[in-house]
Coordinates of C-alpha atoms in Angstrom, one line a residue:
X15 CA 22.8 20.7 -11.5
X16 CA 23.3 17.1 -11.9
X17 CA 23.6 16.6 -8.0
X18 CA 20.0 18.7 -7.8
X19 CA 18.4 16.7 -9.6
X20 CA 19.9 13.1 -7.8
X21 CA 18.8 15.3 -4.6
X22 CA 15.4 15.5 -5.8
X23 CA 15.1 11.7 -7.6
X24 CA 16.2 10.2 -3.7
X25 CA 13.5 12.7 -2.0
X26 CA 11.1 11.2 -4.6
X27 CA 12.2 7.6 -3.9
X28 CA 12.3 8.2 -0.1
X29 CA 8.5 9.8 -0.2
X30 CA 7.2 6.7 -2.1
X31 CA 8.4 4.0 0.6
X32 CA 7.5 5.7 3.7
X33 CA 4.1 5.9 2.1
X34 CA 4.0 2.4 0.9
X35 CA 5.1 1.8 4.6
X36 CA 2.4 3.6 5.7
X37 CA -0.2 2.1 3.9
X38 CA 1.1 -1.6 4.7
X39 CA 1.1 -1.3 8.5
X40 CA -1.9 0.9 9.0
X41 CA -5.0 -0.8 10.2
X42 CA -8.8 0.5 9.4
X43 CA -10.4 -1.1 11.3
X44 CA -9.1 -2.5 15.0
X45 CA -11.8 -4.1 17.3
X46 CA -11.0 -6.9 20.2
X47 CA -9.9 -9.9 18.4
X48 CA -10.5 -8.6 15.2
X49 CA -8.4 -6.2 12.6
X50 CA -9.0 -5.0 8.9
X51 CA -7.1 -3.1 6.2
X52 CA -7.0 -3.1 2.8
X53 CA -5.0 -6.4 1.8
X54 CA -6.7 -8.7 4.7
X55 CA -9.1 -9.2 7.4
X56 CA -7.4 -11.3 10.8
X57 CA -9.1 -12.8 13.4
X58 CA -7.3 -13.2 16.6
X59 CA -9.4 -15.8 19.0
X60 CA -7.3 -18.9 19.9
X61 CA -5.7 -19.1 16.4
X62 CA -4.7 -16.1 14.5
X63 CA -6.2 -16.2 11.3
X64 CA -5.7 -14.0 8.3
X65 CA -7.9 -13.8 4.8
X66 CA -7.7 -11.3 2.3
X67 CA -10.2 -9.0 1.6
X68 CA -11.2 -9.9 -1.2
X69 CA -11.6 -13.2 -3.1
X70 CA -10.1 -12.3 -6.6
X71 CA -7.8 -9.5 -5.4
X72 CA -10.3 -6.8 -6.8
X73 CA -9.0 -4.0 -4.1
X74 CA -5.2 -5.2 -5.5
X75 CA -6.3 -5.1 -9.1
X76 CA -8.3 -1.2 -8.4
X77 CA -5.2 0.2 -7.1
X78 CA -2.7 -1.2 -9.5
X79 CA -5.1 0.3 -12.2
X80 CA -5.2 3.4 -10.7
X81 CA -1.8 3.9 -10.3
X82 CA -0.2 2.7 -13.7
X83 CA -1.6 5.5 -15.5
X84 CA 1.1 7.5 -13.0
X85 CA 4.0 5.8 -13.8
X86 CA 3.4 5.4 -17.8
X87 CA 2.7 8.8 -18.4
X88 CA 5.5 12.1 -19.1
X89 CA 4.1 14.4 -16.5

């Protein structure tokens, strides 16, 4: 039972990163010389140049909200 249960906790685990993986690398938005995501917006003329999307982190701070409730509660 106990090895069940450590089966399940690393399946758990191993489903988080691969989609935090995910939703680092993927791209929204890919035009020539330009790309966007969530975090930042690069420009890629004659100097590659990255900013984030927002100024204050609001995107950061939405998901972080919207996820603590998930991790802070029993079910």
């Amino acid at each position: 039972m106990l090895l069940l249960l450590l089966g399940i906790i690393v399946l758990h685990v191993a489903v988080l990163v691969l989609l935090f993986v995910s939703t680092i690398v993927s791209q929204w938005l890919v035009n020539s010389g330009y790309t966007a995501d969530l975090w930042q917006n690069c420009t890629s003329g004659s100097v590659f140049h990255c900013l984030t999307s927002s100024t204050n982190g609001e995107c950061a701070l939405a998901i972080r909200a919207a996820a603590a409730p998930r991790f802070y509660s029993p079910l």
